[in-house]
Every structure is written in C-alpha cells, then in structure tokens.
PDB file of C-alpha atoms in Angstrom:
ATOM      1  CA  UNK L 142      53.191  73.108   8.497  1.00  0.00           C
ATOM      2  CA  UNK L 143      50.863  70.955  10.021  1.00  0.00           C
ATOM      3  CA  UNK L 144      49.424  67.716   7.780  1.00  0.00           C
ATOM      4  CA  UNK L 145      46.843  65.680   9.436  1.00  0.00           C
ATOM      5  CA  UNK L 146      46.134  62.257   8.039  1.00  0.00           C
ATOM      6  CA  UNK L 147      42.377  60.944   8.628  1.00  0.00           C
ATOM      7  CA  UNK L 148      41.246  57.852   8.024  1.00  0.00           C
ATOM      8  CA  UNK L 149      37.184  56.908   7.985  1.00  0.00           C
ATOM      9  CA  UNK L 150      36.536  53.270   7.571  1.00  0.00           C
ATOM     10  CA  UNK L 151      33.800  51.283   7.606  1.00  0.00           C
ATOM     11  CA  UNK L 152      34.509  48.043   6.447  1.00  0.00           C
ATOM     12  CA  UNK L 153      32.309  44.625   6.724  1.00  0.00           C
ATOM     13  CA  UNK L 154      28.609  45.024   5.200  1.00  0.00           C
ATOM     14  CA  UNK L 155      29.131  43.651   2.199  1.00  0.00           C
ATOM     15  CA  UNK L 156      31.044  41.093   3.670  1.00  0.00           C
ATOM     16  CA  UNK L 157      28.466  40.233   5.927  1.00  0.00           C
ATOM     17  CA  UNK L 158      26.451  39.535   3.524  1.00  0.00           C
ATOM     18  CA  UNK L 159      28.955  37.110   0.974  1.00  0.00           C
ATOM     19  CA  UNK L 160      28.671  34.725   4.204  1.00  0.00           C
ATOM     20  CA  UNK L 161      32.039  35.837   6.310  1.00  0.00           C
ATOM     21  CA  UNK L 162      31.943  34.780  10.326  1.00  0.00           C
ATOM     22  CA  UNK L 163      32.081  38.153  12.482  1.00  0.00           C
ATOM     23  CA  UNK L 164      35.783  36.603  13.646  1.00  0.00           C
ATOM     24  CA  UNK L 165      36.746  36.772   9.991  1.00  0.00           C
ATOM     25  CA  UNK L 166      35.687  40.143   9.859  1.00  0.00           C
ATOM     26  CA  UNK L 167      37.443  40.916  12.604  1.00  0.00           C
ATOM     27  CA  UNK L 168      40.975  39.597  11.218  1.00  0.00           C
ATOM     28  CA  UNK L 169      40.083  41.311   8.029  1.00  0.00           C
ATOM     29  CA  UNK L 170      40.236  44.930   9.743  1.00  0.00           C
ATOM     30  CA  UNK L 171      43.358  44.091  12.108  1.00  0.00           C
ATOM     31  CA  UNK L 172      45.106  43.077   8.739  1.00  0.00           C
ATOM     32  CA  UNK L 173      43.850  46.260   7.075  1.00  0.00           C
ATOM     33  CA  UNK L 174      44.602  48.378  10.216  1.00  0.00           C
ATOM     34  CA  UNK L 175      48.074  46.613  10.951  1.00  0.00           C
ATOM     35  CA  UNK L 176      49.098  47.285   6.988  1.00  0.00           C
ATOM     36  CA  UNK L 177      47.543  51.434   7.485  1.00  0.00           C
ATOM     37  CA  UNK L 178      49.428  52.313  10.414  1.00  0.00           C
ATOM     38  CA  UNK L 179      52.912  50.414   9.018  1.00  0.00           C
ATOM     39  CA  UNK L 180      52.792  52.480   5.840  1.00  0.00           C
ATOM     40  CA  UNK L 181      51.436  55.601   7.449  1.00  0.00           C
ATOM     41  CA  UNK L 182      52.515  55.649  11.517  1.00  0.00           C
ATOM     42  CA  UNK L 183      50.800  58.984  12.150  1.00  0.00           C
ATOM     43  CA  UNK L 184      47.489  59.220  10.435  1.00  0.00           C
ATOM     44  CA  UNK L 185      44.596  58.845  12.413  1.00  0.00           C
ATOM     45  CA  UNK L 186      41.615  56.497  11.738  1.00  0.00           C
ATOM     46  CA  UNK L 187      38.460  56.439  12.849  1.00  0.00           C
ATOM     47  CA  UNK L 188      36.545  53.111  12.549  1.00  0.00           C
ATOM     48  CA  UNK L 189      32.695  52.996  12.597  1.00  0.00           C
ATOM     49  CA  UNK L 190      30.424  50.495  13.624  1.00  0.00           C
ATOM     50  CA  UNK L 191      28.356  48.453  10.889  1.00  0.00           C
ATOM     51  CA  UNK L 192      25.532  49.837  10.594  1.00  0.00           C
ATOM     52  CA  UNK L 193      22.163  47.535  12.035  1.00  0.00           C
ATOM     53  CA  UNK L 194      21.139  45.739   8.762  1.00  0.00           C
ATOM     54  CA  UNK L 195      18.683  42.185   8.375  1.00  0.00           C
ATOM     55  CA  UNK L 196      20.783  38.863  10.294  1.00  0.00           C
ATOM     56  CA  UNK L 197      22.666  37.014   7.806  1.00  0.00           C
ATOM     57  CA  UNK L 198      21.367  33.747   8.769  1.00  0.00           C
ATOM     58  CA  UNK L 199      24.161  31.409   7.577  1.00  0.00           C
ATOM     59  CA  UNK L 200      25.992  33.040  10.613  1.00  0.00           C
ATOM     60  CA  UNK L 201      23.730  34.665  13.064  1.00  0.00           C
ATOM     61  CA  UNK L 202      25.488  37.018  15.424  1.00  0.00           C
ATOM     62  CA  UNK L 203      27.999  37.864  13.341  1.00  0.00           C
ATOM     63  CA  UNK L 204      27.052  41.510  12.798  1.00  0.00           C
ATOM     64  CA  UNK L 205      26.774  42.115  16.756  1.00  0.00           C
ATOM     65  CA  UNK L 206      30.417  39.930  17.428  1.00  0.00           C
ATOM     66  CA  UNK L 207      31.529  42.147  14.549  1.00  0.00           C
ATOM     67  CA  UNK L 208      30.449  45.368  16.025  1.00  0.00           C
ATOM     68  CA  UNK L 209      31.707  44.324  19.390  1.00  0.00           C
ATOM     69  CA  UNK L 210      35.611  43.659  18.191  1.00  0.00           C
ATOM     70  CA  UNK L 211      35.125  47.046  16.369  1.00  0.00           C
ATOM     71  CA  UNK L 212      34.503  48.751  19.306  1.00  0.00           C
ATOM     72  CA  UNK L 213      37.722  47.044  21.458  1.00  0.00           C
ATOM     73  CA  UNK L 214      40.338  47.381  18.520  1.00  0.00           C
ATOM     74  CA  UNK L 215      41.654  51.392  20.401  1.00  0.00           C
ATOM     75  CA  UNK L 216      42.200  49.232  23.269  1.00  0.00           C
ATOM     76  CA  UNK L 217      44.608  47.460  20.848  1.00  0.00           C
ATOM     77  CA  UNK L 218      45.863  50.329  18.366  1.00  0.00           C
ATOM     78  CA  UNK L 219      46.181  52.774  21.459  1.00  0.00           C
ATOM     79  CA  UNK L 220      48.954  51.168  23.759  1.00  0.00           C
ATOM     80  CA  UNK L 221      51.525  50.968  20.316  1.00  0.00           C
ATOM     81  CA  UNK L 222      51.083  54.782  19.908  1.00  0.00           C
ATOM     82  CA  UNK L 223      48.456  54.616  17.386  1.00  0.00           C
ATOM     83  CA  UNK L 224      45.600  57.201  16.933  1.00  0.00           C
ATOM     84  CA  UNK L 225      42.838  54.501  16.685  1.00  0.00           C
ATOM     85  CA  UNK L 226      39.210  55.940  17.372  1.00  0.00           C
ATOM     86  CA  UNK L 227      35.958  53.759  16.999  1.00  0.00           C
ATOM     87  CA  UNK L 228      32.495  55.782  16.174  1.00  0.00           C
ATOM     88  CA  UNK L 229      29.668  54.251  16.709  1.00  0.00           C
ATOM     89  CA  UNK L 230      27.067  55.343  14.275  1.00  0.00           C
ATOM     90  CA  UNK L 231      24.372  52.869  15.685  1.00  0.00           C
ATOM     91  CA  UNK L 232      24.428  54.149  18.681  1.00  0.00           C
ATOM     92  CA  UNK L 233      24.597  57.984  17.842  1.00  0.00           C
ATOM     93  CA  UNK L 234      21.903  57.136  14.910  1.00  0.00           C
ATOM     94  CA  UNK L 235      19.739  54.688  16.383  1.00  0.00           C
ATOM     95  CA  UNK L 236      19.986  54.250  12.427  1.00  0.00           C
ATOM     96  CA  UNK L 237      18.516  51.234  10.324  1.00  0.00           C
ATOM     97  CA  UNK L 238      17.415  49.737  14.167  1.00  0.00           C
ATOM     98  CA  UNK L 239      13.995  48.555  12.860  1.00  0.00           C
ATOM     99  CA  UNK L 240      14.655  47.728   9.100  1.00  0.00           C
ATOM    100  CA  UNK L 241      14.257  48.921   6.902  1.00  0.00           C
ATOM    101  CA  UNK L 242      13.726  52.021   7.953  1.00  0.00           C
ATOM    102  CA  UNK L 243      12.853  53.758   4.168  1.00  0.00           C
ATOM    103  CA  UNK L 244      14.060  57.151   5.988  1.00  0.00           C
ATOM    104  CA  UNK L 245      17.363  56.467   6.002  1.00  0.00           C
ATOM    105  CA  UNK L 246      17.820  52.980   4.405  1.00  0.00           C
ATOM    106  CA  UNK L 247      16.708  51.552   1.256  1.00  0.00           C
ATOM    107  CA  UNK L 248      14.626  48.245   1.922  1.00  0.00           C
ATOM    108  CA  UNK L 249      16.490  45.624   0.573  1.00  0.00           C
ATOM    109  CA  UNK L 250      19.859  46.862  -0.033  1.00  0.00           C
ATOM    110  CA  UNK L 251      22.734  46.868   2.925  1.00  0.00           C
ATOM    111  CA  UNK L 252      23.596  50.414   2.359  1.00  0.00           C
ATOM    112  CA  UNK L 253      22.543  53.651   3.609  1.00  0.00           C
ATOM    113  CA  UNK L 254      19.732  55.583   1.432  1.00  0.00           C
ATOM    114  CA  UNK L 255      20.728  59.662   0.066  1.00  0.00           C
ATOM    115  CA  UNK L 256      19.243  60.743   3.949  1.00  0.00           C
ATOM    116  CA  UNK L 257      20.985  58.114   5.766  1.00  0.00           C
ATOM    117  CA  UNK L 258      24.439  58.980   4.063  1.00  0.00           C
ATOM    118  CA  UNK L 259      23.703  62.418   5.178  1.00  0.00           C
ATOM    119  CA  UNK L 260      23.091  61.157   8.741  1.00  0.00           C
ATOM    120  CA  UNK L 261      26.458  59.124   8.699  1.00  0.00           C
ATOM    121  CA  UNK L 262      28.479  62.442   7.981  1.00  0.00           C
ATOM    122  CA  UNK L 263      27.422  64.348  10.673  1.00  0.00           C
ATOM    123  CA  UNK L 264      27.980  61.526  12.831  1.00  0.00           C
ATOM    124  CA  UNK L 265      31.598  61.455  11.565  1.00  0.00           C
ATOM    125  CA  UNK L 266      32.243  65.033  11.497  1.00  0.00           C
ATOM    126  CA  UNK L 267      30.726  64.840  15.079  1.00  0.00           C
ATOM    127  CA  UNK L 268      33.971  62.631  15.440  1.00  0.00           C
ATOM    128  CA  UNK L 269      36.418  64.367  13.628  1.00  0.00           C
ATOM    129  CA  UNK L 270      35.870  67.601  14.768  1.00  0.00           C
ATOM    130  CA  UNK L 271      37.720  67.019  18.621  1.00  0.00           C
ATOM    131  CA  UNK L 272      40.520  65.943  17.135  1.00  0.00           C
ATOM    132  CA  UNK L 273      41.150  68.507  14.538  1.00  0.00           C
TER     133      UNK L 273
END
C-alpha cells in the first residue's frame, strides 16, 4: 500500500498585513517547513505564492521579497531529499493583479472571494496532479 502525504500551504497574508517584514515571513515558513519535514520526512508540500493583495505600507516590498524567498525555498528543501514544490498562483492566475478585482477578490479583505477560491484549486490540482 501506497500512502501519499500532501501538504498545500499558503502561509503569510494575514501576516502581511499585522505589520511582519517579508524576511520575517520568510523565517516563519523555514521554521514551519523545517518542523513538517522532521515530523513527517516523506510527505510532500507544495507552497504557493501570496496571492497580489494592496502594499502594506509600514513595509513596502515585503509581499514581492516574500514571494521571491517562496519561490527559492525547493532550491533549499530539494538537495536534503525533501519533496518541496512552490506553485505560483499569481503567475498561473494573473489573480487579484489589479485590486480588487470583485471577480475573484473581495475589495477590502486579503482573501480570495467564493470564485477566486475556486480559481486557487484548480491551480493546485494543476500542481498536484504530476506528482500523484
């Protein structure tokens, strides 16, 4: 018998938006990350990009440094033997690029609307499917 673990995370919008720097952000997911694979060696996660939501101004950048350290953590999880894969839904949505974009995001919340969710999960079954 063959068990598959999968992971899904996106992690850091509401933290973007109670102030944190994109580098804290970034520590926050390697400590998550380090603590997932220790307990469970084999699963595989798949981490998504935050998706594009108004510039917290008390740190401005944060979102795209955020994104950016998202996207190089495989290069990190990878060389241990770790099934890290990043997804990014910004780029495979185009989603929330000129907000708020009512279609898919609700105007002054962070979060995805009912449509956008929808959106988001066939971007990550776009993902999960290969490696199934």
């Amino acid at each position: 018998m063959l068990i598959v673990f999968f992971r899904p995370v996106v992690q850091g919008t509401n933290d973007l938006w109670a102030y944190h720097t994109g580098e804290q952000l970034e520590e926050d997911i390697t400590v998550l990350l380090n603590a997932t694979f220790t307990v469970l060696p084999t699963t595989t996660i798949l981490v998504s990009s935050v998706l594009n939501m108004p510039e917290v101004s008390t740190y401005p950048g944060a979102l795209q440094y955020y994104n950016n350290a998202l996207a190089k953590l495989p290069a990190v999880f990878t060389p241990r033997g770790l099934k890290l894969f990043f997804v990014d839904a910004n780029r495979l949505l185009g989603m929330c690029s000129a907000w708020p974009n009512t279609d898919c995001c609700k105007a002054y919340d962070v979060h995805p609307s009912g449509p956008g969710y929808e959106k988001l999960a066939h971007v990550w079954f776009q993902a999960l499917v290969p490696l199934l």
